[in-house]
Tab-separated table of C-alpha atoms in Angstrom:
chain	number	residue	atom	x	y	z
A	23	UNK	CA	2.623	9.602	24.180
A	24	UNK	CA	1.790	6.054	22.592
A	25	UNK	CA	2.975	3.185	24.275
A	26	UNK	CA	3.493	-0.408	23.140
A	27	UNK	CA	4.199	-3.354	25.393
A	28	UNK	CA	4.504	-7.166	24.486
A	29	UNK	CA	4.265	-10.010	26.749
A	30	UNK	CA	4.509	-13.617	26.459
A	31	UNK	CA	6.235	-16.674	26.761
A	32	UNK	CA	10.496	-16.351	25.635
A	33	UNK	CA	10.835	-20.071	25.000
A	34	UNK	CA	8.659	-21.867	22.815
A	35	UNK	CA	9.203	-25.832	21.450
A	36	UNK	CA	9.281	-26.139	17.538
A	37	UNK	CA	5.972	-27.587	16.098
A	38	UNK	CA	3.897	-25.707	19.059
A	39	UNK	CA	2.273	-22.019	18.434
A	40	UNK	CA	3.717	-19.083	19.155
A	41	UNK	CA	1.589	-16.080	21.001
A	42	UNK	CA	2.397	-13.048	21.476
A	43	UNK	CA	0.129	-9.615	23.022
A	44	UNK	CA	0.734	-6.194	22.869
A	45	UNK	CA	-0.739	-3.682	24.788
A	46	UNK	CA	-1.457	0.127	23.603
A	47	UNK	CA	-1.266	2.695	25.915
A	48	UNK	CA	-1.402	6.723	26.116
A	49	UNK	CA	-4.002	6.621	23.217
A	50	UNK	CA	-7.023	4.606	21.609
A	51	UNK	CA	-6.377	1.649	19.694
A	52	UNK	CA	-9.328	2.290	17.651
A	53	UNK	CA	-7.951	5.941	16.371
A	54	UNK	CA	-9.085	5.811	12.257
A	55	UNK	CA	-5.795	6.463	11.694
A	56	UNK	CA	-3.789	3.296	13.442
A	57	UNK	CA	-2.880	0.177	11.943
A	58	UNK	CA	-1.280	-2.334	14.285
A	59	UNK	CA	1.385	-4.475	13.026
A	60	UNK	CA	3.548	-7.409	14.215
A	61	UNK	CA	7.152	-7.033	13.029
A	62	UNK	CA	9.954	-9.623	13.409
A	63	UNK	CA	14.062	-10.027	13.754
A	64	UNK	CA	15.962	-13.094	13.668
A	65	UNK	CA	19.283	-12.474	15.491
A	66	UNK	CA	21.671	-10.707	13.709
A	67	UNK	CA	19.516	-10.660	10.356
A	68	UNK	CA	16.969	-7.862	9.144
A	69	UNK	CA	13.176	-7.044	9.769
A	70	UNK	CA	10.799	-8.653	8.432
A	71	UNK	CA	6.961	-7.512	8.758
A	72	UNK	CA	4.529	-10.472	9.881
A	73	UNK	CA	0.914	-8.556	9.368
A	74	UNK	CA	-1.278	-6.102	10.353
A	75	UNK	CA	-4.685	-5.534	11.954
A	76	UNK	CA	-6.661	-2.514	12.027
A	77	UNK	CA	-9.732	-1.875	14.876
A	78	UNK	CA	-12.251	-2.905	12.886
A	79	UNK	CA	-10.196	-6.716	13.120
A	80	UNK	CA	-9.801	-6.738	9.346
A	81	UNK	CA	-6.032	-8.357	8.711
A	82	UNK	CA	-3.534	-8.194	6.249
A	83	UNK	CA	-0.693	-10.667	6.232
A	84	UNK	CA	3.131	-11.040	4.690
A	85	UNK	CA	2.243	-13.861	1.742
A	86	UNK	CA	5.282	-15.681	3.048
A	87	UNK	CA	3.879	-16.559	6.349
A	88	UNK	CA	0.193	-16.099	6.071
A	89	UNK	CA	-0.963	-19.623	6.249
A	90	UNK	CA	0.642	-19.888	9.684
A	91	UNK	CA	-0.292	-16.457	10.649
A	92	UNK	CA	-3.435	-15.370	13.103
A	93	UNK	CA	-3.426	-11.616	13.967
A	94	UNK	CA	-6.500	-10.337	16.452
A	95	UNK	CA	-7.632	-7.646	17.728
A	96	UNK	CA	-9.790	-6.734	21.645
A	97	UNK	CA	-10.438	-2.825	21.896
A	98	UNK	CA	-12.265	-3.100	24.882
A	99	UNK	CA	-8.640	-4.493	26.442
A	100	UNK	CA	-6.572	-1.770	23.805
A	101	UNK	CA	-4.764	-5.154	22.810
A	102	UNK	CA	-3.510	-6.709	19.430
A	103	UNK	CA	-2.436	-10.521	19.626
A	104	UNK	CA	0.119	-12.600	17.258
A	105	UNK	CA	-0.265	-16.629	16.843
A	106	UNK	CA	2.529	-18.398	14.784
A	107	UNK	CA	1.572	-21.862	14.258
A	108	UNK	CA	4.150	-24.452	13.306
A	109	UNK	CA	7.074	-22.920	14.847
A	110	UNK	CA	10.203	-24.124	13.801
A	111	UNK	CA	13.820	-22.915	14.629
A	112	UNK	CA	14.008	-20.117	12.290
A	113	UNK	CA	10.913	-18.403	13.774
A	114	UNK	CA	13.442	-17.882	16.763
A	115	UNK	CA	13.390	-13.530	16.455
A	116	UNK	CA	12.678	-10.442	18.261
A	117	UNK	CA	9.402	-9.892	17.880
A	118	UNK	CA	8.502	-6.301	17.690
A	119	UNK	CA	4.537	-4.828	18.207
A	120	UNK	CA	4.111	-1.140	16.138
A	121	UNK	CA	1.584	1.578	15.427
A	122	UNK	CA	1.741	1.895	11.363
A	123	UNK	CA	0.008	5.274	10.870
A	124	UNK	CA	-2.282	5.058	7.944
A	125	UNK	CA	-0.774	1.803	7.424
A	126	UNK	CA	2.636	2.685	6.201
A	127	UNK	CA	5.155	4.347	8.684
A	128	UNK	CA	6.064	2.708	12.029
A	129	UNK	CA	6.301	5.448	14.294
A	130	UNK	CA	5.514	3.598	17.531
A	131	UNK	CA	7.079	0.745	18.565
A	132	UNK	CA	7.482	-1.525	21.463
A	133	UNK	CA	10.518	-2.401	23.154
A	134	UNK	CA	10.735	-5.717	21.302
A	135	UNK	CA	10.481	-9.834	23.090
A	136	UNK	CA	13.038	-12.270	22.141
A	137	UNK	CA	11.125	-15.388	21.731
A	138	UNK	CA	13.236	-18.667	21.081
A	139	UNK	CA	12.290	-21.753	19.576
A	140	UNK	CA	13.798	-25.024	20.997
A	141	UNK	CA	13.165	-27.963	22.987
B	23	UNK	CA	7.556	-10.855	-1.990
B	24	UNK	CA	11.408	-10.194	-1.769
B	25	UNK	CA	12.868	-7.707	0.428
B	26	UNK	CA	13.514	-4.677	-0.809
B	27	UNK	CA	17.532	-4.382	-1.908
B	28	UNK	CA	19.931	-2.113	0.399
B	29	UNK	CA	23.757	-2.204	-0.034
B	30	UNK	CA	24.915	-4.165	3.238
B	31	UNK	CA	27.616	-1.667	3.890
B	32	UNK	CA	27.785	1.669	4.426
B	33	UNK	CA	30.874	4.174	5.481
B	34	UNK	CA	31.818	7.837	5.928
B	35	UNK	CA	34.063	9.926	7.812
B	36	UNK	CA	32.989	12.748	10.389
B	37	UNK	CA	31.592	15.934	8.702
B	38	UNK	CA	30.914	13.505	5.675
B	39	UNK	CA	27.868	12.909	3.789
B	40	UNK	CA	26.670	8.963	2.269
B	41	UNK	CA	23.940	8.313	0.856
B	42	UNK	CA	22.412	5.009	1.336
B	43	UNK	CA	19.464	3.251	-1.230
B	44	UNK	CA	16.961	1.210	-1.663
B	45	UNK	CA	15.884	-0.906	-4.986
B	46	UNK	CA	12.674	-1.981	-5.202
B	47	UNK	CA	9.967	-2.478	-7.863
B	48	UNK	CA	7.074	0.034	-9.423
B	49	UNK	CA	5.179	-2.435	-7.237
B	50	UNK	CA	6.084	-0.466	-3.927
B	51	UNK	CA	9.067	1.804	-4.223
B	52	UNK	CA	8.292	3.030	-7.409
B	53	UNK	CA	4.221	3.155	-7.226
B	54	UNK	CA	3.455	4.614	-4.282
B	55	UNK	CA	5.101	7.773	-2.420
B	56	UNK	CA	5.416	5.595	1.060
B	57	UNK	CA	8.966	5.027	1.527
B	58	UNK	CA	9.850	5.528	5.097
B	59	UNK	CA	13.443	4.888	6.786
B	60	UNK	CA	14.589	3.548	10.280
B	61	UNK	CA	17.764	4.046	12.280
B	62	UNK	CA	18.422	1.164	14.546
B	63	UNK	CA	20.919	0.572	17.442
B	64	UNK	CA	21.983	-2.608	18.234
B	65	UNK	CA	19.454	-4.578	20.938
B	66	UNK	CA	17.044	-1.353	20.551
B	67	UNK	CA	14.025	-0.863	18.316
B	68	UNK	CA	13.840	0.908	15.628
B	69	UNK	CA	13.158	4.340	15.356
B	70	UNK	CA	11.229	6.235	12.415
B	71	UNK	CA	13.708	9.410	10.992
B	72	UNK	CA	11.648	9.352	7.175
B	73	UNK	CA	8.411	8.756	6.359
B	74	UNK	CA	6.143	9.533	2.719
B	75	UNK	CA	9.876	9.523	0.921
B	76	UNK	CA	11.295	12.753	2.438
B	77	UNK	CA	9.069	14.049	5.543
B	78	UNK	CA	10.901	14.175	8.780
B	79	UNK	CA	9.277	13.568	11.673
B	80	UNK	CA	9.625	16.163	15.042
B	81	UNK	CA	13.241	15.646	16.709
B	82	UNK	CA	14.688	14.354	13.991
B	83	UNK	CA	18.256	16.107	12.614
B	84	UNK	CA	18.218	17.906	9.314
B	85	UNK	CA	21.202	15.963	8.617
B	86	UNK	CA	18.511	13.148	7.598
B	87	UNK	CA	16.898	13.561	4.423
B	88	UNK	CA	15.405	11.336	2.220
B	89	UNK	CA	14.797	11.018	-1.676
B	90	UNK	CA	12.884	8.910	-4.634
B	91	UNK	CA	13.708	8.334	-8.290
B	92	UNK	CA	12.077	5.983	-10.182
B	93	UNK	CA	11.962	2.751	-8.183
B	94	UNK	CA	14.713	3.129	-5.924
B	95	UNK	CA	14.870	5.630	-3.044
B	96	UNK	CA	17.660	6.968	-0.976
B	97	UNK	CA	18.452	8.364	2.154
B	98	UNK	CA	20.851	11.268	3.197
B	99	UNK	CA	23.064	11.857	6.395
B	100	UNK	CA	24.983	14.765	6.307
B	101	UNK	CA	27.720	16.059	8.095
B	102	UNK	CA	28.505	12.487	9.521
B	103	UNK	CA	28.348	12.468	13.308
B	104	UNK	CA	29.466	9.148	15.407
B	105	UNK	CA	26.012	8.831	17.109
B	106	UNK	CA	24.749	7.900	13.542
B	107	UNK	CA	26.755	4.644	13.412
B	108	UNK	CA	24.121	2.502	13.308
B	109	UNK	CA	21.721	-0.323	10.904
B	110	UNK	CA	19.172	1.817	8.650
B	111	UNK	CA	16.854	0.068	7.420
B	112	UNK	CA	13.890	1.185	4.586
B	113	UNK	CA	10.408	0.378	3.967
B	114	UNK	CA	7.936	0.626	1.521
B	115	UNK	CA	3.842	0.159	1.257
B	116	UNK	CA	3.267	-2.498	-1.253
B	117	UNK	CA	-0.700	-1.848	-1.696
B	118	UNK	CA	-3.246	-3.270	0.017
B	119	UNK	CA	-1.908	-2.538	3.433
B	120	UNK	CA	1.032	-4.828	3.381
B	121	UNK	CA	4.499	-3.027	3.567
B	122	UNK	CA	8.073	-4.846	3.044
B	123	UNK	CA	11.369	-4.177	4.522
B	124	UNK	CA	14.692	-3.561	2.513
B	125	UNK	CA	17.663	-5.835	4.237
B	126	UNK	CA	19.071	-3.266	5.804
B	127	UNK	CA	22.086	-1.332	5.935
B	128	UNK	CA	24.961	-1.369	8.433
B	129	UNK	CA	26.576	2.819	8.360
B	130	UNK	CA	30.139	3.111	9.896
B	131	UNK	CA	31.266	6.394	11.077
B	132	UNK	CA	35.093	6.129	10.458
């Protein structure tokens, strides 16, 4: 069974960068078939999907946010990584790690981290 | 890249069926068959019950069924049960390996 975990920091201050890591477990993060994928959730509002990386490290990111966006990739630590830069209040979400299976359905996800954006 | 457009609301009575949508474009609704649907409780993630328009995943009620015309798909939940009050939310592959969310929708079992 697939397993997604994110870590890092809950509290970061506005203007700084935001980084997030999730770790895949229970199967190989360089399956053909996996496309890794940073999601978000502001409180109380909808999802919203941030980007995506597959193995190979090539990345695809949500127009809206891609000049602030970095999404990586380290197989050999079955790891995908998130850096916001620029944060600002209203990047204050849940921020959700996910499996998109062929790149298009979200059928593993992690538990979710609040991170919060303040001074 | 706007969301993709769900009616906030959503409400049925036990034993009831609704039928929730989602409006999007013959960008990604409409132009590819990649429409996938997620039930989530509140402070939990979200869990996949539709993916490819109408394909249900292992463990997931027949109650849940999902359908496309044109640009807009829907999703079905028959025979209304209280453990299905919950936000559902839809999602659709926009080419190029980007996807986009619809707003969500917030069902209420009466």
């Amino acid at each position: 069974q697939l397993q997604l975990q994110e870590s890092g920091p809950g509290l970061v201050e506005p203007s700084e960068t935001l980084s997030l890591t999730c770790v895949v477990s229970g199967g190989s993060i360089s399956d053909g078939t996996s496309y890794w994928a940073w999601i978000r959730q502001p409180p109380g509002k909808g999802l919203e999907w941030i980007g995506t990386v597959y193995h190979t490290g090539t990345t695809y990111y949500n127009p809206s946010l891609k000049s602030r966006v970095t999404i990586s990739v380290d197989t050999s630590k079955s790891q995908f990584s998130l850096k916001l830069s620029s944060v600002t209040a209203a990047d204050t979400a849940v921020y959700y790690c996910a499996r998109l299976y062929l790149g298009t359905t979200g059928d593993y996800w992690g538990q979710g981290t609040l991170v919060t954006v303040s001074s | 890249q706007s969301a993709l457009t769900q009616p906030p609301s959503a409400s049925g009575s036990p034993g009831q069926s609704v039928t929730i949508s989602c409006t999007g474009t013959s960008s990604d609704v409409g132009g590819y068959n990649y429409v996938s649907w997620y039930q989530q409780y509140p402070g939990k993630a979200p869990k996949f019950m539709i993916y490819e328009v109408s394909k249900r995943p292992s463990g997931v009620p027949d109650r849940f069924s999902g359908s496309k015309s044109g640009n807009t798909a829907s999703l079905t939940v028959s025979g209304l049960q209280a453990e299905d009050e919950a936000d559902y939310y839809c999602v659709s592959y926009t080419g190029s390996n980007n996807v986009i969310f619809g707003g969500g929708t917030k069902l209420t079992v009466l």
